[in-house]
Amino acid sequence: MIHNKDTIPQRPAPKGTIGPIAWLRGNLFNGPVNSIFTLLGLYVLYLLVVPTIQWAFIDADWVGSSREDCSRAGACWVFINARFSQFMYGLYPSSEYWRPNIVFAMFAAIIAWMVIPRLPFKRWVALLALLVFPVIAYVLLHGGYFDLPRVSTHRWGGLMLTLLLATVGMVGALPIGIVLALGRRSNMPIVKTFCVIFIEFWRGVPLITILFMASVMLPLFLPSEISVDRLVRALIGLTLFQSAYMAEVIRGGLQAIPKGQDEAAAALGMTYWKRMGLIVMPQALKMMIPGIVNTFISLFKDTTLVMIIGLFDLLGIVQAALSDSNWLGFSLEGYVFAAFVFWIFCFSMSRYSQYLERKLNTGHQR
Amino acid sequence: MTQAATNASDLMVEMRNVNKWYGDFHVLRDIYLEVKRGERIVVCGPSGSGKSTLIRCINHLEEHQKGEIVVGGIPLTQDVKRIEQIRRSVGMVFQHFNLFPHLTVLENCCIAPMWVQKKPRKEAEALAMEYLERVRIAEQATKYPGQLSGGQQQRVAIARSLCMHPDVMLFDEPTSALDPEMIKEVLDVMVELAEEGMTMICVTHEMGFAKKVADRVIFMDQGQIIEENAPEPFFNNPQSERTQLFLSQILGH
Amino acid sequence: MSVRPNIRPVGHKPPFWRDRAKRALIFQIILVAVVAAFLAYIIHNTQANLNARGITTGFGFLSNTAGFGIVQSLIDYSSQSSYGRTFVVGLINTLLVGGLGVIAASIIGFTVGIARLSPNWLIARLANAYIETFRNIPVLLQIFFWYFAVLRTLPGARDSMAFGEAFFLNVRGLYLPQPLFESGFGLIPATFVVAIIASIALIIWNRRRHEATGKRLPAGLISLVIIFGLPLLVLIATGVPVTWEMPELRGFNFRGGITIIPEFLALWLALSIYTASFIAEIVRSGIQAIPHGQTEAAQALSLPRKLVLRLVVIPQAMRVIIPPLTSQYLNLIKNSSLATAIGYPDLVSVFAGTTLNQTGQAIEVIAMTMAVYLVISLLVSMFMNWFNARVALVER
């Protein structure tokens, strides 16, 4: 029989099992193979980082107004500086920049409100964002009302256009996606077949063929007296494309809701639409948000394709600026800038979606 | 110690002054434990007391930082070959069964004999069927684990371990993930195993099982062994306050 | 109602708008009617528009002479060839860049994905940096980067970057030596085939032997040696019946050898690197999806590390990995259509681009192009369904 009366006190771990040296030994130099990998990794890092910093910062030119100001070996950020407002607004008249700026600010405020968990009235803000904001944004950007001079859509461009294409495509795709997803789960054979064909068709073809179709075939489909704006054509293509992907995300979310929820609602005497609208959808939507954010990231990147049908989104306007004879030879700077902007947006969105996923998972994990 | 170890070869598991830390957290503190061949030990204690960690150190699923562990006369070191050698003689049953879902029940039992002991398939299958029959589940041999109930899965897991002819069996809370009506079928198998003379170390809260088969009951708290005794005095006359409290909590209703 | 759902109460017939079955039927009839009307409207407008522009529909244009050249073609093609031939050339070029892209993306993706899980902190971080960088930049931008910022700024032919005296890289592309096979060379592919058959036989024999006796040879290693060693031996024994045609600078350009055009290189690099970042993430999450208990159980059974991976982790991880992996392959093939932005002659570029512009047969051309991608998608998803049904874990 043993009976230990005394509590053995907590002691620190022996030296060499914790602390920075132990960490180094455990994570970087455990065994000869790993040590070689570590050294190799350090070498690769050195090869990548040093010239990049040299080019982008140390040897770079920052201030000036023309290419003559770029005399050093590194990057010529003067080019970006000189073209910055074009990269943001396209060919939008510079006297009217305040209009997109207000829209940008409102957009940022709405996003911030939706993303920051503490803020209240999320539902109402979302409703306002979906119903009122588009109208304000359209009136401000397009003009023609309240003495605002008209700015036709072919002058829109840059980051503004990229954001516009992505958000409109997304918001337009959401309701279509919901209908398609419900249709695909329906037990009416014809409805189900229609939805499956529709979804699989748009998912099966490359976006570029859809954009070609929208720009070439859409005018053929409509009576000759109706002409559709080039931007609207691209938006229709993007929305249809996106709605198919959205439908699949929504279907996944609906499948994750236990059948018991629907059964319980039915047992309370609810009709199909009440069951969907009050019980199933609110729960499913929460689970779908990470998936929706992920498809939005794809869409955001895919908007670059509109330059192929002649719209000047961020990449399109950068590409156009690169062929300006005053600024030939700065393609690296142009692409690095555009890549940086896209990266910031996509990376922060993907981090947000990972955060949401973690938050959702806490309920299920042990 | 109850008795001084009579003969070194009689000892299946020896742990001397074993200490383990997770980062800064001291999970095992000065553990001394000797298990003789054929002995049945039950380890109990509140959750987080280090009892699972203790038995997982024996087959090196967890690494101890200080002290000495000897299994079947082989000291446990960092040597991979030696770790594998020790694991061959130590069977383990997990709380969540951990059957391989992509293999049938029979394949689950054959995988180690075929790949580690290099037995022909026929021989491995015959052996597996023998053990599956002993845990009364032979008729399910061609099914996949996902098609079985929890109790059935746990019995398969026991058979899977037995197929390696282990010298010691470790049980890590084998019944705590099971529905009440399935606990008995697993415990019955474990009792039979004990009666056949298998050396066993069981982390469990099944006190009925402990009373019935254990040679010694060990109570752990905060990473140390608080009390160790034969079941009868352990349950009827616990020495430590903490043991008394623990027993009153799990037997109290 | 749940007890005997098929028997309706006698004497009670609800009005048709409250009868579930009838309601569904009516709804579907209305849906069909609406879709049909919509299609009819579109077809009517299209016909009117085509008539107004004087375009005749039909696939007759496929046999007309195309009249334009294509910079890269694996089959015989000249500007005298027909539009039908153009279609085939474009399709082959799409499949070429798609196939090679899938191979490269898989190699990079699996390597990076496994590196991401490396116990080596630095390697895991580097892999993570690769993933986070490349998957968050639009692939079109990456194509442009490789094409305009890297390959288009290379020196001209006279100042080519030379790797040995055999490989040359300049603004017009990558020049490689071309093997010219002499008469005895046929023996080497033949040996190669024999070696593969022998290896398969060895692996089957080894498996049977393992089942029968429990013993086994390292058959994978032996097979590798046979497959590469045997043809090499024959190659040396026959006195290396290959000569290499080296690319040579003649005037302003290289002649001879194999030319890989920069458009192909840019597209291939960008697609592989971009898709690899997604594949790496799929591989990582696939391996991490396997509960740690599986590894522990296998270790507790004393399986050595290599066998834990081979028998327990990889077979389960592949079930998780393969479905999203195939959809990434599909994405890569669909993204290869961005070729049109840099002028690589893929299907969309030469057919939905040049051919459409020259003939104006928008409907036929776009329908054919979309059909190609749809058929590829359909074949892949049929494979996926088959695969999922085969490997699905059996549950209660």
PDB file of N, CA and C in Angstrom, chain C residues 147-227:
ATOM      1  N   TYR C 147       4.539  36.399 -68.699  1.00  0.00           N
ATOM      2  CA  TYR C 147       4.683  36.668 -70.123  1.00  0.00           C
ATOM      3  C   TYR C 147       5.324  38.026 -70.364  1.00  0.00           C
ATOM      4  N   PHE C 148       4.695  39.102 -69.876  1.00  0.00           N
ATOM      5  CA  PHE C 148       5.160  40.451 -70.222  1.00  0.00           C
ATOM      6  C   PHE C 148       6.354  40.897 -69.374  1.00  0.00           C
ATOM      7  N   ALA C 149       6.339  40.539 -68.070  1.00  0.00           N
ATOM      8  CA  ALA C 149       7.397  41.068 -67.207  1.00  0.00           C
ATOM      9  C   ALA C 149       8.624  40.174 -67.173  1.00  0.00           C
ATOM     10  N   VAL C 150       8.467  38.882 -67.494  1.00  0.00           N
ATOM     11  CA  VAL C 150       9.643  38.008 -67.444  1.00  0.00           C
ATOM     12  C   VAL C 150      10.080  37.599 -68.849  1.00  0.00           C
ATOM     13  N   LEU C 151       9.224  36.846 -69.559  1.00  0.00           N
ATOM     14  CA  LEU C 151       9.682  36.252 -70.814  1.00  0.00           C
ATOM     15  C   LEU C 151       9.846  37.280 -71.931  1.00  0.00           C
ATOM     16  N   ARG C 152       9.002  38.317 -71.935  1.00  0.00           N
ATOM     17  CA  ARG C 152       9.104  39.339 -72.985  1.00  0.00           C
ATOM     18  C   ARG C 152      10.270  40.287 -72.764  1.00  0.00           C
ATOM     19  N   THR C 153      10.848  40.277 -71.577  1.00  0.00           N
ATOM     20  CA  THR C 153      11.981  41.175 -71.341  1.00  0.00           C
ATOM     21  C   THR C 153      13.310  40.437 -71.466  1.00  0.00           C
ATOM     22  N   LEU C 154      13.245  39.172 -71.877  1.00  0.00           N
ATOM     23  CA  LEU C 154      14.485  38.429 -72.073  1.00  0.00           C
ATOM     24  C   LEU C 154      15.246  39.026 -73.252  1.00  0.00           C
ATOM     25  N   PRO C 155      16.558  38.777 -73.315  1.00  0.00           N
ATOM     26  CA  PRO C 155      17.327  39.298 -74.441  1.00  0.00           C
ATOM     27  C   PRO C 155      16.901  38.667 -75.767  1.00  0.00           C
ATOM     28  N   GLY C 156      17.275  39.304 -76.877  1.00  0.00           N
ATOM     29  CA  GLY C 156      16.975  38.783 -78.197  1.00  0.00           C
ATOM     30  C   GLY C 156      17.808  37.556 -78.510  1.00  0.00           C
ATOM     31  N   ALA C 157      17.604  37.022 -79.706  1.00  0.00           N
ATOM     32  CA  ALA C 157      18.220  35.757 -80.074  1.00  0.00           C
ATOM     33  C   ALA C 157      19.743  35.799 -79.980  1.00  0.00           C
ATOM     34  N   ARG C 158      20.365  36.918 -80.386  1.00  0.00           N
ATOM     35  CA  ARG C 158      21.823  36.980 -80.415  1.00  0.00           C
ATOM     36  C   ARG C 158      22.431  36.961 -79.016  1.00  0.00           C
ATOM     37  N   ASP C 159      21.661  37.497 -78.031  1.00  0.00           N
ATOM     38  CA  ASP C 159      22.188  37.518 -76.665  1.00  0.00           C
ATOM     39  C   ASP C 159      21.509  36.479 -75.787  1.00  0.00           C
ATOM     40  N   SER C 160      21.093  35.359 -76.412  1.00  0.00           N
ATOM     41  CA  SER C 160      20.341  34.357 -75.655  1.00  0.00           C
ATOM     42  C   SER C 160      21.070  33.921 -74.397  1.00  0.00           C
ATOM     43  N   MET C 161      20.276  33.581 -73.393  1.00  0.00           N
ATOM     44  CA  MET C 161      20.862  32.920 -72.241  1.00  0.00           C
ATOM     45  C   MET C 161      21.080  31.470 -72.635  1.00  0.00           C
ATOM     46  N   ALA C 162      22.338  31.000 -72.490  1.00  0.00           N
ATOM     47  CA  ALA C 162      22.652  29.647 -72.911  1.00  0.00           C
ATOM     48  C   ALA C 162      22.903  28.785 -71.693  1.00  0.00           C
ATOM     49  N   PHE C 163      22.343  27.581 -71.711  1.00  0.00           N
ATOM     50  CA  PHE C 163      22.617  26.613 -70.658  1.00  0.00           C
ATOM     51  C   PHE C 163      23.357  25.473 -71.325  1.00  0.00           C
ATOM     52  N   GLY C 164      24.663  25.427 -71.163  1.00  0.00           N
ATOM     53  CA  GLY C 164      25.459  24.505 -71.961  1.00  0.00           C
ATOM     54  C   GLY C 164      25.415  25.017 -73.390  1.00  0.00           C
ATOM     55  N   GLU C 165      25.697  24.145 -74.325  1.00  0.00           N
ATOM     56  CA  GLU C 165      25.600  24.571 -75.714  1.00  0.00           C
ATOM     57  C   GLU C 165      24.319  24.033 -76.336  1.00  0.00           C
ATOM     58  N   ALA C 166      23.385  23.587 -75.478  1.00  0.00           N
ATOM     59  CA  ALA C 166      22.219  22.877 -75.999  1.00  0.00           C
ATOM     60  C   ALA C 166      20.908  23.615 -75.736  1.00  0.00           C
ATOM     61  N   PHE C 167      20.816  24.332 -74.615  1.00  0.00           N
ATOM     62  CA  PHE C 167      19.559  24.989 -74.275  1.00  0.00           C
ATOM     63  C   PHE C 167      19.725  26.494 -74.366  1.00  0.00           C
ATOM     64  N   PHE C 168      18.796  27.127 -75.054  1.00  0.00           N
ATOM     65  CA  PHE C 168      18.880  28.577 -75.199  1.00  0.00           C
ATOM     66  C   PHE C 168      17.540  29.188 -74.841  1.00  0.00           C
ATOM     67  N   LEU C 169      17.585  30.269 -74.084  1.00  0.00           N
ATOM     68  CA  LEU C 169      16.362  30.959 -73.715  1.00  0.00           C
ATOM     69  C   LEU C 169      16.481  32.404 -74.176  1.00  0.00           C
ATOM     70  N   ASN C 170      15.527  32.833 -74.977  1.00  0.00           N
ATOM     71  CA  ASN C 170      15.506  34.240 -75.357  1.00  0.00           C
ATOM     72  C   ASN C 170      14.070  34.691 -75.511  1.00  0.00           C
ATOM     73  N   VAL C 171      13.895  35.900 -75.994  1.00  0.00           N
ATOM     74  CA  VAL C 171      12.568  36.488 -76.042  1.00  0.00           C
ATOM     75  C   VAL C 171      11.631  35.696 -76.954  1.00  0.00           C
ATOM     76  N   ARG C 172      12.181  34.899 -77.850  1.00  0.00           N
ATOM     77  CA  ARG C 172      11.311  34.133 -78.744  1.00  0.00           C
ATOM     78  C   ARG C 172      10.965  32.759 -78.212  1.00  0.00           C
ATOM     79  N   GLY C 173      11.540  32.397 -77.077  1.00  0.00           N
ATOM     80  CA  GLY C 173      11.159  31.122 -76.495  1.00  0.00           C
ATOM     81  C   GLY C 173      12.346  30.336 -75.991  1.00  0.00           C
ATOM     82  N   LEU C 174      12.056  29.076 -75.671  1.00  0.00           N
ATOM     83  CA  LEU C 174      13.080  28.172 -75.144  1.00  0.00           C
ATOM     84  C   LEU C 174      13.430  27.173 -76.243  1.00  0.00           C
ATOM     85  N   TYR C 175      14.727  27.040 -76.515  1.00  0.00           N
ATOM     86  CA  TYR C 175      15.177  26.150 -77.579  1.00  0.00           C
ATOM     87  C   TYR C 175      15.865  24.946 -76.964  1.00  0.00           C
ATOM     88  N   LEU C 176      15.397  23.762 -77.345  1.00  0.00           N
ATOM     89  CA  LEU C 176      15.949  22.526 -76.803  1.00  0.00           C
ATOM     90  C   LEU C 176      16.499  21.690 -77.950  1.00  0.00           C
ATOM     91  N   PRO C 177      17.465  20.813 -77.647  1.00  0.00           N
ATOM     92  CA  PRO C 177      17.925  19.888 -78.693  1.00  0.00           C
ATOM     93  C   PRO C 177      16.822  18.895 -79.026  1.00  0.00           C
ATOM     94  N   GLN C 178      16.775  18.516 -80.276  1.00  0.00           N
ATOM     95  CA  GLN C 178      15.757  17.552 -80.674  1.00  0.00           C
ATOM     96  C   GLN C 178      16.419  16.215 -80.945  1.00  0.00           C
ATOM     97  N   PRO C 179      15.928  15.156 -80.327  1.00  0.00           N
ATOM     98  CA  PRO C 179      16.534  13.854 -80.591  1.00  0.00           C
ATOM     99  C   PRO C 179      16.138  13.347 -81.973  1.00  0.00           C
ATOM    100  N   LEU C 180      17.127  12.865 -82.707  1.00  0.00           N
ATOM    101  CA  LEU C 180      16.833  12.208 -83.987  1.00  0.00           C
ATOM    102  C   LEU C 180      17.170  10.739 -83.782  1.00  0.00           C
ATOM    103  N   PHE C 181      16.176   9.893 -84.003  1.00  0.00           N
ATOM    104  CA  PHE C 181      16.366   8.483 -83.666  1.00  0.00           C
ATOM    105  C   PHE C 181      16.894   7.727 -84.868  1.00  0.00           C
ATOM    106  N   GLU C 182      17.921   6.899 -84.635  1.00  0.00           N
ATOM    107  CA  GLU C 182      18.444   6.056 -85.714  1.00  0.00           C
ATOM    108  C   GLU C 182      17.721   4.728 -85.699  1.00  0.00           C
ATOM    109  N   SER C 183      18.081   3.901 -86.655  1.00  0.00           N
ATOM    110  CA  SER C 183      17.277   2.699 -86.908  1.00  0.00           C
ATOM    111  C   SER C 183      17.142   1.802 -85.675  1.00  0.00           C
ATOM    112  N   GLY C 184      18.221   1.621 -84.924  1.00  0.00           N
ATOM    113  CA  GLY C 184      18.168   0.658 -83.826  1.00  0.00           C
ATOM    114  C   GLY C 184      17.421   1.158 -82.606  1.00  0.00           C
ATOM    115  N   PHE C 185      16.923   2.366 -82.652  1.00  0.00           N
ATOM    116  CA  PHE C 185      16.386   2.985 -81.447  1.00  0.00           C
ATOM    117  C   PHE C 185      15.097   2.336 -80.957  1.00  0.00           C
ATOM    118  N   GLY C 186      14.362   1.730 -81.893  1.00  0.00           N
ATOM    119  CA  GLY C 186      13.085   1.122 -81.543  1.00  0.00           C
ATOM    120  C   GLY C 186      13.188   0.139 -80.384  1.00  0.00           C
ATOM    121  N   LEU C 187      14.405  -0.431 -80.237  1.00  0.00           N
ATOM    122  CA  LEU C 187      14.629  -1.397 -79.172  1.00  0.00           C
ATOM    123  C   LEU C 187      14.421  -0.786 -77.788  1.00  0.00           C
ATOM    124  N   ILE C 188      14.734   0.510 -77.661  1.00  0.00           N
ATOM    125  CA  ILE C 188      14.726   1.112 -76.321  1.00  0.00           C
ATOM    126  C   ILE C 188      13.306   1.296 -75.778  1.00  0.00           C
ATOM    127  N   PRO C 189      12.393   1.903 -76.558  1.00  0.00           N
ATOM    128  CA  PRO C 189      11.011   1.924 -76.063  1.00  0.00           C
ATOM    129  C   PRO C 189      10.478   0.531 -75.810  1.00  0.00           C
ATOM    130  N   ALA C 190      10.887  -0.417 -76.667  1.00  0.00           N
ATOM    131  CA  ALA C 190      10.429  -1.800 -76.484  1.00  0.00           C
ATOM    132  C   ALA C 190      10.904  -2.324 -75.135  1.00  0.00           C
ATOM    133  N   THR C 191      12.163  -2.089 -74.799  1.00  0.00           N
ATOM    134  CA  THR C 191      12.674  -2.539 -73.503  1.00  0.00           C
ATOM    135  C   THR C 191      11.932  -1.869 -72.373  1.00  0.00           C
ATOM    136  N   PHE C 192      11.631  -0.598 -72.590  1.00  0.00           N
ATOM    137  CA  PHE C 192      10.919   0.175 -71.585  1.00  0.00           C
ATOM    138  C   PHE C 192       9.576  -0.482 -71.278  1.00  0.00           C
ATOM    139  N   VAL C 193       8.849  -0.828 -72.357  1.00  0.00           N
ATOM    140  CA  VAL C 193       7.550  -1.478 -72.185  1.00  0.00           C
ATOM    141  C   VAL C 193       7.730  -2.808 -71.468  1.00  0.00           C
ATOM    142  N   VAL C 194       8.741  -3.578 -71.902  1.00  0.00           N
ATOM    143  CA  VAL C 194       8.992  -4.868 -71.256  1.00  0.00           C
ATOM    144  C   VAL C 194       9.286  -4.664 -69.767  1.00  0.00           C
ATOM    145  N   ALA C 195      10.085  -3.641 -69.474  1.00  0.00           N
ATOM    146  CA  ALA C 195      10.454  -3.383 -68.080  1.00  0.00           C
ATOM    147  C   ALA C 195       9.224  -3.051 -67.252  1.00  0.00           C
ATOM    148  N   ILE C 196       8.306  -2.266 -67.839  1.00  0.00           N
ATOM    149  CA  ILE C 196       7.085  -1.917 -67.103  1.00  0.00           C
ATOM    150  C   ILE C 196       6.256  -3.164 -66.841  1.00  0.00           C
ATOM    151  N   ILE C 197       6.113  -3.989 -67.882  1.00  0.00           N
ATOM    152  CA  ILE C 197       5.333  -5.224 -67.698  1.00  0.00           C
ATOM    153  C   ILE C 197       5.987  -6.089 -66.635  1.00  0.00           C
ATOM    154  N   ALA C 198       7.319  -6.195 -66.689  1.00  0.00           N
ATOM    155  CA  ALA C 198       8.035  -7.006 -65.702  1.00  0.00           C
ATOM    156  C   ALA C 198       7.819  -6.458 -64.295  1.00  0.00           C
ATOM    157  N   SER C 199       7.819  -5.147 -64.170  1.00  0.00           N
ATOM    158  CA  SER C 199       7.621  -4.542 -62.848  1.00  0.00           C
ATOM    159  C   SER C 199       6.239  -4.838 -62.308  1.00  0.00           C
ATOM    160  N   ILE C 200       5.238  -4.724 -63.203  1.00  0.00           N
ATOM    161  CA  ILE C 200       3.869  -5.017 -62.760  1.00  0.00           C
ATOM    162  C   ILE C 200       3.783  -6.465 -62.302  1.00  0.00           C
ATOM    163  N   ALA C 201       4.394  -7.337 -63.099  1.00  0.00           N
ATOM    164  CA  ALA C 201       4.392  -8.758 -62.736  1.00  0.00           C
ATOM    165  C   ALA C 201       5.077  -8.954 -61.383  1.00  0.00           C
ATOM    166  N   LEU C 202       6.183  -8.256 -61.190  1.00  0.00           N
ATOM    167  CA  LEU C 202       6.920  -8.379 -59.932  1.00  0.00           C
ATOM    168  C   LEU C 202       6.057  -7.938 -58.757  1.00  0.00           C
ATOM    169  N   ILE C 203       5.350  -6.820 -58.946  1.00  0.00           N
ATOM    170  CA  ILE C 203       4.533  -6.293 -57.850  1.00  0.00           C
ATOM    171  C   ILE C 203       3.400  -7.262 -57.524  1.00  0.00           C
ATOM    172  N   ILE C 204       2.785  -7.824 -58.572  1.00  0.00           N
ATOM    173  CA  ILE C 204       1.710  -8.784 -58.325  1.00  0.00           C
ATOM    174  C   ILE C 204       2.268 -10.019 -57.622  1.00  0.00           C
ATOM    175  N   TRP C 205       3.403 -10.502 -58.139  1.00  0.00           N
ATOM    176  CA  TRP C 205       4.015 -11.681 -57.525  1.00  0.00           C
ATOM    177  C   TRP C 205       4.360 -11.409 -56.070  1.00  0.00           C
ATOM    178  N   ASN C 206       4.887 -10.215 -55.822  1.00  0.00           N
ATOM    179  CA  ASN C 206       5.297  -9.855 -54.470  1.00  0.00           C
ATOM    180  C   ASN C 206       4.102  -9.826 -53.529  1.00  0.00           C
ATOM    181  N   ARG C 207       2.984  -9.288 -54.029  1.00  0.00           N
ATOM    182  CA  ARG C 207       1.789  -9.224 -53.200  1.00  0.00           C
ATOM    183  C   ARG C 207       1.294 -10.631 -52.877  1.00  0.00           C
ATOM    184  N   ARG C 208       1.294 -11.493 -53.919  1.00  0.00           N
ATOM    185  CA  ARG C 208       0.847 -12.874 -53.689  1.00  0.00           C
ATOM    186  C   ARG C 208       1.751 -13.568 -52.681  1.00  0.00           C
ATOM    187  N   ARG C 209       3.048 -13.321 -52.831  1.00  0.00           N
ATOM    188  CA  ARG C 209       4.006 -13.976 -51.957  1.00  0.00           C
ATOM    189  C   ARG C 209       3.806 -13.491 -50.527  1.00  0.00           C
ATOM    190  N   HIS C 210       3.542 -12.183 -50.390  1.00  0.00           N
ATOM    191  CA  HIS C 210       3.305 -11.632 -49.060  1.00  0.00           C
ATOM    192  C   HIS C 210       2.094 -12.280 -48.419  1.00  0.00           C
ATOM    193  N   GLU C 211       1.049 -12.460 -49.239  1.00  0.00           N
ATOM    194  CA  GLU C 211      -0.160 -13.070 -48.682  1.00  0.00           C
ATOM    195  C   GLU C 211       0.101 -14.516 -48.296  1.00  0.00           C
ATOM    196  N   ALA C 212       0.903 -15.208 -49.105  1.00  0.00           N
ATOM    197  CA  ALA C 212       1.093 -16.637 -48.882  1.00  0.00           C
ATOM    198  C   ALA C 212       2.112 -16.910 -47.795  1.00  0.00           C
ATOM    199  N   THR C 213       3.200 -16.148 -47.766  1.00  0.00           N
ATOM    200  CA  THR C 213       4.278 -16.491 -46.833  1.00  0.00           C
ATOM    201  C   THR C 213       4.541 -15.389 -45.830  1.00  0.00           C
ATOM    202  N   GLY C 214       4.012 -14.194 -46.056  1.00  0.00           N
ATOM    203  CA  GLY C 214       4.308 -13.094 -45.140  1.00  0.00           C
ATOM    204  C   GLY C 214       5.587 -12.366 -45.488  1.00  0.00           C
ATOM    205  N   LYS C 215       6.396 -12.939 -46.397  1.00  0.00           N
ATOM    206  CA  LYS C 215       7.652 -12.258 -46.757  1.00  0.00           C
ATOM    207  C   LYS C 215       7.419 -11.335 -47.939  1.00  0.00           C
ATOM    208  N   ARG C 216       8.183 -10.254 -47.999  1.00  0.00           N
ATOM    209  CA  ARG C 216       8.068  -9.417 -49.173  1.00  0.00           C
ATOM    210  C   ARG C 216       9.370  -8.691 -49.470  1.00  0.00           C
ATOM    211  N   LEU C 217       9.514  -8.385 -50.772  1.00  0.00           N
ATOM    212  CA  LEU C 217      10.690  -7.652 -51.239  1.00  0.00           C
ATOM    213  C   LEU C 217      10.315  -6.188 -51.364  1.00  0.00           C
ATOM    214  N   PRO C 218      11.297  -5.288 -51.369  1.00  0.00           N
ATOM    215  CA  PRO C 218      10.979  -3.887 -51.664  1.00  0.00           C
ATOM    216  C   PRO C 218      10.684  -3.722 -53.147  1.00  0.00           C
ATOM    217  N   ALA C 219       9.484  -4.165 -53.581  1.00  0.00           N
ATOM    218  CA  ALA C 219       9.189  -4.280 -55.014  1.00  0.00           C
ATOM    219  C   ALA C 219       9.164  -2.924 -55.707  1.00  0.00           C
ATOM    220  N   GLY C 220       8.714  -1.894 -55.011  1.00  0.00           N
ATOM    221  CA  GLY C 220       8.648  -0.579 -55.622  1.00  0.00           C
ATOM    222  C   GLY C 220      10.016  -0.110 -56.060  1.00  0.00           C
ATOM    223  N   LEU C 221      10.991  -0.303 -55.174  1.00  0.00           N
ATOM    224  CA  LEU C 221      12.359   0.132 -55.450  1.00  0.00           C
ATOM    225  C   LEU C 221      12.939  -0.671 -56.618  1.00  0.00           C
ATOM    226  N   ILE C 222      12.740  -1.995 -56.550  1.00  0.00           N
ATOM    227  CA  ILE C 222      13.277  -2.855 -57.610  1.00  0.00           C
ATOM    228  C   ILE C 222      12.660  -2.471 -58.954  1.00  0.00           C
ATOM    229  N   SER C 223      11.341  -2.185 -58.955  1.00  0.00           N
ATOM    230  CA  SER C 223      10.666  -1.809 -60.198  1.00  0.00           C
ATOM    231  C   SER C 223      11.280  -0.550 -60.787  1.00  0.00           C
ATOM    232  N   LEU C 224      11.532   0.428 -59.926  1.00  0.00           N
ATOM    233  CA  LEU C 224      12.124   1.682 -60.401  1.00  0.00           C
ATOM    234  C   LEU C 224      13.455   1.409 -61.084  1.00  0.00           C
ATOM    235  N   VAL C 225      14.270   0.563 -60.433  1.00  0.00           N
ATOM    236  CA  VAL C 225      15.578   0.236 -60.997  1.00  0.00           C
ATOM    237  C   VAL C 225      15.406  -0.437 -62.352  1.00  0.00           C
ATOM    238  N   ILE C 226      14.450  -1.395 -62.422  1.00  0.00           N
ATOM    239  CA  ILE C 226      14.239  -2.114 -63.689  1.00  0.00           C
ATOM    240  C   ILE C 226      13.776  -1.146 -64.774  1.00  0.00           C
ATOM    241  N   ILE C 227      12.777  -0.308 -64.432  1.00  0.00           N
ATOM    242  CA  ILE C 227      12.164   0.539 -65.461  1.00  0.00           C
ATOM    243  C   ILE C 227      13.169   1.526 -66.037  1.00  0.00           C
TER     244      ILE C 227
END
